[in-house]
Coordinates of C-alpha atoms in Angstrom, one line a residue:
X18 CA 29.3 -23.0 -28.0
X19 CA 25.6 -24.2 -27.3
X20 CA 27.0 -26.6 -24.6
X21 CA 28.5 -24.0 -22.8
X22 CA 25.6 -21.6 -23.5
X23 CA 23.7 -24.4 -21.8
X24 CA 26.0 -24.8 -18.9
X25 CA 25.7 -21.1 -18.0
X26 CA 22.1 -21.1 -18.1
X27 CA 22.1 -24.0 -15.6
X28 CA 24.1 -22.2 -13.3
X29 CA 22.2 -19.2 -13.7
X30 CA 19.0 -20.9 -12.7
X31 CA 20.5 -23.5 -10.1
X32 CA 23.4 -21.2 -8.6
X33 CA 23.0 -17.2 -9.5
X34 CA 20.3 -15.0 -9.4
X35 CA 18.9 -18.7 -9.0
X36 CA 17.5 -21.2 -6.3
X37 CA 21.3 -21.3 -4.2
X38 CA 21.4 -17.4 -4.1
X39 CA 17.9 -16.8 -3.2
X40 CA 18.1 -19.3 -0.5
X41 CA 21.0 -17.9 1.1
X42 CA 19.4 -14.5 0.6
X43 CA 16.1 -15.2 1.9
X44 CA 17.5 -16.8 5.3
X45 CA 20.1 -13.6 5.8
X46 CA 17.1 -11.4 5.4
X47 CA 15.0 -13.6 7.9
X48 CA 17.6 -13.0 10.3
X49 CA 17.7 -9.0 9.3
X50 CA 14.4 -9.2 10.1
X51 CA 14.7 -11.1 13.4
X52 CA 17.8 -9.4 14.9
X53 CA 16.2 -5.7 13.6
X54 CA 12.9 -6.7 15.2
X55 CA 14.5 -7.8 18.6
X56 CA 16.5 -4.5 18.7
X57 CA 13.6 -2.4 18.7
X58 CA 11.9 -4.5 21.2
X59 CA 14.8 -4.0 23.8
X60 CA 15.9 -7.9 23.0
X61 CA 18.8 -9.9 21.6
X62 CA 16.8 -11.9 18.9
X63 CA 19.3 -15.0 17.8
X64 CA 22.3 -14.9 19.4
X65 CA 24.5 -18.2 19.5
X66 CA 24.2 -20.1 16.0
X67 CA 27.1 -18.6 14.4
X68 CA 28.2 -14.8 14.6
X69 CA 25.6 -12.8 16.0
X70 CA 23.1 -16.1 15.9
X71 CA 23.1 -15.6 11.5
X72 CA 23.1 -19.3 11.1
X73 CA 19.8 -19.6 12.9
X74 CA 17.8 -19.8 10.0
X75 CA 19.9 -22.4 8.4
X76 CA 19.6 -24.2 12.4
X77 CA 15.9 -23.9 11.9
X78 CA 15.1 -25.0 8.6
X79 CA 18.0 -28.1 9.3
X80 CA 16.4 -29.2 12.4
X81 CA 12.4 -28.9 10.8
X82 CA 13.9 -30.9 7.5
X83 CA 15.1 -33.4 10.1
X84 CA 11.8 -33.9 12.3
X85 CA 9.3 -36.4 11.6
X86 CA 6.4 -35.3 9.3
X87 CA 3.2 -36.2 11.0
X88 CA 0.0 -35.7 9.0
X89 CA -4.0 -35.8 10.6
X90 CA -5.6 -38.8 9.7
X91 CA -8.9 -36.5 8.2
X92 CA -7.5 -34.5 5.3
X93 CA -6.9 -33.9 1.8
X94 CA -4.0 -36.3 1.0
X95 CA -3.0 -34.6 -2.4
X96 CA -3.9 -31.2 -1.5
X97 CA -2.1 -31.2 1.8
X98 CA 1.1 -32.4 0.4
X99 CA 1.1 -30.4 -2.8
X100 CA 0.6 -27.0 -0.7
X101 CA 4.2 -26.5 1.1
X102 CA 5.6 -26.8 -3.2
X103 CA 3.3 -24.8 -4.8
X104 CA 4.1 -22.4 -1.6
X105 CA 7.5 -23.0 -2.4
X106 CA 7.8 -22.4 -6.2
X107 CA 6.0 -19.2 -6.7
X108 CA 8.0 -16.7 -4.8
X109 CA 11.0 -18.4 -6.6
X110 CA 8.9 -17.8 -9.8
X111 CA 8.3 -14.0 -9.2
X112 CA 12.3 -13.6 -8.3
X113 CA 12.6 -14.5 -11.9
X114 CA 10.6 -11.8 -13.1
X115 CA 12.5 -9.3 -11.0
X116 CA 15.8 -7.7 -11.9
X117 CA 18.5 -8.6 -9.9
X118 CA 22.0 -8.9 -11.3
X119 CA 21.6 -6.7 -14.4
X120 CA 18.7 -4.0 -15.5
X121 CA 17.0 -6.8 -17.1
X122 CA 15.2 -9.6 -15.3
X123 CA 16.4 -13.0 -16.0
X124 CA 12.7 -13.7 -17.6
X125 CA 11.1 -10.0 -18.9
X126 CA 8.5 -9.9 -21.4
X127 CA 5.7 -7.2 -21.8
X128 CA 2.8 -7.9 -19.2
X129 CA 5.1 -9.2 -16.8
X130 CA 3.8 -6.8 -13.5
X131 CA 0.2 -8.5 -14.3
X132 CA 1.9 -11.9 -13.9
X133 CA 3.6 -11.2 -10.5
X134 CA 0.5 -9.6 -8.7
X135 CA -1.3 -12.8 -10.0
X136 CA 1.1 -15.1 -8.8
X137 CA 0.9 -12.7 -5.2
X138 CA -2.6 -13.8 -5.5
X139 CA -2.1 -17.6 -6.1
X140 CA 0.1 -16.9 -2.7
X141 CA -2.6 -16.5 -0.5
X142 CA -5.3 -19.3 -2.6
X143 CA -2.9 -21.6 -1.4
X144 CA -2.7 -20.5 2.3
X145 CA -6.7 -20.7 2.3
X146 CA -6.3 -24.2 0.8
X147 CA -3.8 -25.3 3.2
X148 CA -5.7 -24.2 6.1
X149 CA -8.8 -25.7 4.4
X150 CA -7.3 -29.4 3.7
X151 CA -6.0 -29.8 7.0
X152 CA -9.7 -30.0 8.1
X153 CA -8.4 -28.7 11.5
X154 CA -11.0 -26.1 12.9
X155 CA -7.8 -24.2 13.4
X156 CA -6.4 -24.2 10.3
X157 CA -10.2 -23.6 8.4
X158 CA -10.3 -20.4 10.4
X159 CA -7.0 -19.4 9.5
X160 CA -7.0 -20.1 6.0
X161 CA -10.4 -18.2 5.6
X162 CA -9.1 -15.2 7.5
X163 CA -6.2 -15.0 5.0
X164 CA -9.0 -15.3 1.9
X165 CA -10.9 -12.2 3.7
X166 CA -8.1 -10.7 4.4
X167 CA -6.8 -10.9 0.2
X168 CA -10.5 -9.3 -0.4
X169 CA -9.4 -6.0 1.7
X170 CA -5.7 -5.8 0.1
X171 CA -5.8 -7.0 -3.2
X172 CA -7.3 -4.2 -5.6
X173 CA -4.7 -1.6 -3.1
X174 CA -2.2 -3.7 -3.7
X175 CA -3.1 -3.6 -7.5
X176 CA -3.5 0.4 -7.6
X177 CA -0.8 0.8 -6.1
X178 CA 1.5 -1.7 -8.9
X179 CA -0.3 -0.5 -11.5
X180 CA 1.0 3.3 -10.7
X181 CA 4.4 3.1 -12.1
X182 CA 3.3 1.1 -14.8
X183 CA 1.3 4.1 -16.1
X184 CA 3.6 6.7 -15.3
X185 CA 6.3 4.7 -17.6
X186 CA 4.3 3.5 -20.0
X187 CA 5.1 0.0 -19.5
X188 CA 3.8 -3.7 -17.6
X189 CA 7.4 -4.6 -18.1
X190 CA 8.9 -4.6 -14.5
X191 CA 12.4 -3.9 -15.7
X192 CA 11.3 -1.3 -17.9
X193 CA 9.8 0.3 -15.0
X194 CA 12.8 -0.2 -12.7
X195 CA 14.9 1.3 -15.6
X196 CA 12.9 4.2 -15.7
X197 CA 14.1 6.9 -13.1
X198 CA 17.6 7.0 -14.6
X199 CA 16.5 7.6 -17.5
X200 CA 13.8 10.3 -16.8
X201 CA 15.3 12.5 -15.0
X202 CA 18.0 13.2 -17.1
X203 CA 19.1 16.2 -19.2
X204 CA 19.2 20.2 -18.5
X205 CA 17.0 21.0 -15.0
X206 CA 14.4 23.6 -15.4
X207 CA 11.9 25.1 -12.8
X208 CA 9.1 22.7 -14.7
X209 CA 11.0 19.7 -14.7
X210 CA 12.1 20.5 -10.9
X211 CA 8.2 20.9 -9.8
X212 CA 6.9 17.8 -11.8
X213 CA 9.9 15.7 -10.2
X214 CA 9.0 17.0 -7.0
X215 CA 5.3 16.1 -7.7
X216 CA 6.0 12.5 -8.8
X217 CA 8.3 11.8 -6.0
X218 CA 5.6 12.8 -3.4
X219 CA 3.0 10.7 -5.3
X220 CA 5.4 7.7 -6.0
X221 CA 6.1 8.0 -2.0
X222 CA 2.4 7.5 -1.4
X223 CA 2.2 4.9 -4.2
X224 CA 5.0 2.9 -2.2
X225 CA 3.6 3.6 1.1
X226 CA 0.3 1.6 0.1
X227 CA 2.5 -1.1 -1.4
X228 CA 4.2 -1.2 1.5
X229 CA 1.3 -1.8 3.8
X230 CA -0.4 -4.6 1.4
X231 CA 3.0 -6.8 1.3
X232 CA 2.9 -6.9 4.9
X233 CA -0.6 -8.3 4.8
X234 CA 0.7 -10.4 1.9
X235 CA 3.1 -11.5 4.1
X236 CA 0.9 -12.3 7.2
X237 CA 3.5 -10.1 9.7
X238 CA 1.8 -7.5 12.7
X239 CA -0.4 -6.0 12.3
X240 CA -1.8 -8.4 9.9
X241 CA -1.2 -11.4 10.7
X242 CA -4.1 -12.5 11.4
X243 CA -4.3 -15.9 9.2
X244 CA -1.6 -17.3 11.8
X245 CA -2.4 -15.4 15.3
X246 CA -0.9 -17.8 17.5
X247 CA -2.5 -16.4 20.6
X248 CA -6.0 -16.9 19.7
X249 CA -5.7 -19.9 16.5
X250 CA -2.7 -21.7 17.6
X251 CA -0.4 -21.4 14.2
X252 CA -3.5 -21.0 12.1
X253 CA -3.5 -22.4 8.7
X254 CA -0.3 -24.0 9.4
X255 CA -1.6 -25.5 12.4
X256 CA -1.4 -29.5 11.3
X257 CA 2.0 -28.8 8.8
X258 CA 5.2 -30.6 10.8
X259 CA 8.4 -31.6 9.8
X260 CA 9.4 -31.3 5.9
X261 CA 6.0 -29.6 4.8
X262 CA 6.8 -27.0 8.0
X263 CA 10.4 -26.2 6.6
X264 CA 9.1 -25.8 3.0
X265 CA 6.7 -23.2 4.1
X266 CA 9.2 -21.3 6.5
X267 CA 11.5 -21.3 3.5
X268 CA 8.8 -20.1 1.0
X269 CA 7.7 -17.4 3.6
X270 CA 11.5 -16.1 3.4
X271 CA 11.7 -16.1 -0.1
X272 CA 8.3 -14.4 -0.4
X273 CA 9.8 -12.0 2.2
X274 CA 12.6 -11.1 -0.3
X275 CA 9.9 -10.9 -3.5
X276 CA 7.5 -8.7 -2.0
X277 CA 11.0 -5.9 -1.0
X278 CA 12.4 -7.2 -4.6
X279 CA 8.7 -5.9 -6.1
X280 CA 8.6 -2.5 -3.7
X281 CA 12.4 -2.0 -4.9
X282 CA 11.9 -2.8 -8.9
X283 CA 8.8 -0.4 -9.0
X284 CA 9.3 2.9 -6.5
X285 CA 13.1 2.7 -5.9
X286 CA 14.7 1.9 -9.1
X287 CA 15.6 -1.8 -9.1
X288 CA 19.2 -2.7 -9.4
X289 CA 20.1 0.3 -10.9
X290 CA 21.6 3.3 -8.4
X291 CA 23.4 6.2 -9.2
X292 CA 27.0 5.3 -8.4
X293 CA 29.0 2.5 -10.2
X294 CA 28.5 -0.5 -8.1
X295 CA 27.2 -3.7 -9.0
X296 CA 23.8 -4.2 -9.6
X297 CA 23.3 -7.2 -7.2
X298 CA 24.9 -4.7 -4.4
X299 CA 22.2 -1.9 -5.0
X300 CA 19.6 -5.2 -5.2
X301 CA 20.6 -6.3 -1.8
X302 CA 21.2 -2.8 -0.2
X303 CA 17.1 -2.3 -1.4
X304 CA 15.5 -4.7 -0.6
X305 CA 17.5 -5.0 2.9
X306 CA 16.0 -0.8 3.7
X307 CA 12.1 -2.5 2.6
X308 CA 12.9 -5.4 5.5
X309 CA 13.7 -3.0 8.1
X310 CA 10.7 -0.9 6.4
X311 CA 8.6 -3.9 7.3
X312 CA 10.3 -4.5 10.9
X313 CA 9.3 -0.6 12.3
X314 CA 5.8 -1.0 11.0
X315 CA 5.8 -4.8 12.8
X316 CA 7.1 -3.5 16.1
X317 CA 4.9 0.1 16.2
X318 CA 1.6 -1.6 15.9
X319 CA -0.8 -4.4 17.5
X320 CA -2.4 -6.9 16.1
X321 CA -5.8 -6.0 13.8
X322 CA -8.5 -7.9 14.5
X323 CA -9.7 -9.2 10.8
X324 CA -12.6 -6.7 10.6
X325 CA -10.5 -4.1 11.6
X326 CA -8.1 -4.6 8.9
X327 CA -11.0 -5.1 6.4
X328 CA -12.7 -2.1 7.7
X329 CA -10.0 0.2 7.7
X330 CA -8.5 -0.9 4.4
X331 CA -12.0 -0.1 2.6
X332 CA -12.8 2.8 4.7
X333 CA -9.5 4.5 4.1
X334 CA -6.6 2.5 2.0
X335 CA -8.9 2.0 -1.4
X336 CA -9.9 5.8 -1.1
X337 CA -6.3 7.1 -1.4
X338 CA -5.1 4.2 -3.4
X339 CA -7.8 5.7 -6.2
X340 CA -6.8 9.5 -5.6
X341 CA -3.2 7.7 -6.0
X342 CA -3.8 6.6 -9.6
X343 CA -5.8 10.5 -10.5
X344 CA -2.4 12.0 -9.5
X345 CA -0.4 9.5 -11.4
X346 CA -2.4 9.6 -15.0
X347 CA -2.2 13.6 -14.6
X348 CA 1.5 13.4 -14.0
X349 CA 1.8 11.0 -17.2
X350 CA -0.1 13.6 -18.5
X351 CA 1.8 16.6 -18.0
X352 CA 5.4 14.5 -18.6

């Protein structure tokens, strides 16, 4: 019995909701993104590798495993190498802390929300690390950008989190992904009507904020400004090649899924929906509408310059981030 218990728990983590599926899913959704992006740019996007060009990804990340790995001769040996894994393992870390394939993440302890926006955090320390050890002027810039640009998002990003969290009582991200099918439940009154009206309307606002920060996190338009190709090459990737390159293309994807995975656990219910489907198939279905989210906001707007961004997100995304978390401790308190 414990040898099989064993055996299913390796699969688990190796196979499913583990490293093979989030793989697989973080490439589809790269070419989601791709094809969805090209569409409303009046292009093809990936067309030949496979049907409708879905094996591109797989193509990619292949021919960049295959290529030879070239280092600078002035750098950070150990820092250097150990960026593209650390890169690597903590979006796969967070997916653990996410519900995927039940209402339950496949690790879920109290305080977990705290441990995912940290980990968002380590995200972009090692970006401004990898830019820095590269000790390509370059990569410095870039890697400095994306430590400014963490300085404008992060407490936003953190308001905005921390919103359902008070509303349900609970740092538990399943909890809070459990939550709306359990709170609106029961006879409907005029009251209840207005105050799920109300929280709707705030929870929208709490998730359009989100929304906006994970695209920073994720260093797409309009703020991608850590890796602006037209005016700092590739940025802080500028001197990664080969093995390094493909690790951090195939972190990027899985942070990609993470950040939609967060933004569906807390506003849109996680795994759960209201029709008997399998959890995995609301998961996917999700996190697929946030990747499209993230593809109209990438193709309506230019590039920020980083003082912009900073500027704006002080001036105007910290202000209503704040008014966010009034309306959300008055709903808990009227609920």
């Amino acid at each position: 019995m414990a040898s099989t218990e064993l055996a299913l728990k390796v699969v688990e983590i190796l196979v499913f909701p583990g490293f093979l599926f989030l793989i697989v899913y973080a490439l589809f959704l790269e070419w989601v993104d791709r094809k969805f992006f090209a569409r409303l740019q009046n292009r093809y996007g990936p067309e030949h590798t496979g049907w409708k060009g879905i094996l591109q990804p797989w193509a990619d990340l292949i021919k960049l495993l295959a290529k030879e790995d070239i280092t600078p001769e002035a750098f950070d040996k150990t820092m250097f190498a150990a960026v593209p894994i650390v890169y690597l393992a903590i979006p796969l870390t967070i997916m653990f802390m996410v519900p995927i394939w039940s209402s339950d993440a496949y690790i879920s302890f109290p305080g977990d929300l705290i441990v995912v926006i940290f980990l968002f955090t380590l995200l972009i320390l090692s970006v401004f690390f990898g830019g820095w050890s590269s000790v390509n002027r370059f990569g410095i810039v870039g890697g400095l950008r994306a430590a400014l640009q963490m300085l404008s998002y992060e407490i936003p990003m953190a308001l905005a989190a921390i919103g359902p969290a008070i509303l349900t009582r609970s740092l538990s991200i399943s909890n809070i992904a459990a939550w709306p099918s359990k709170a609106f439940t029961g006879h409907l009154t005029a009251y209840s009507v207005a105050v799920g009206a109300a929280t709707i309307f705030v929870m929208a606002v709490g998730f359009g904020i989100l929304t906006l920060c994970m695209i920073a996190e994720l260093e797409k338009i309009p703020f991608d400004i850590p890796e602006a190709e037209t005016e700092i090459v590739s940025g802080w990737q500028v001197e990664f090649s080969g093995r390094k390159l493909a690790l951090l293309r195939l972190g990027s994807d899985i942070e990609l899924v993470a950040a939609s995975a967060l933004m569906t656990a807390l506003f849109l219910g996680g795994s759960l929906g209201p029709w008997p489907i399998p959890p995995v198939v609301w998961f996917i279905v999700k996190t697929t509408i946030c990747v499209l989210i993230v593809s109209n906001v990438r193709a309506l707007f230019p590039r920020f310059r980083i003082d912009q961004m900073s500027h704006w997100m002080w001036k105007n995304i910290v202000p209503i981030a704040v008014l966010y978390i009034v309306a959300v401790e008055m709903l808990a308190a009227v609920m």
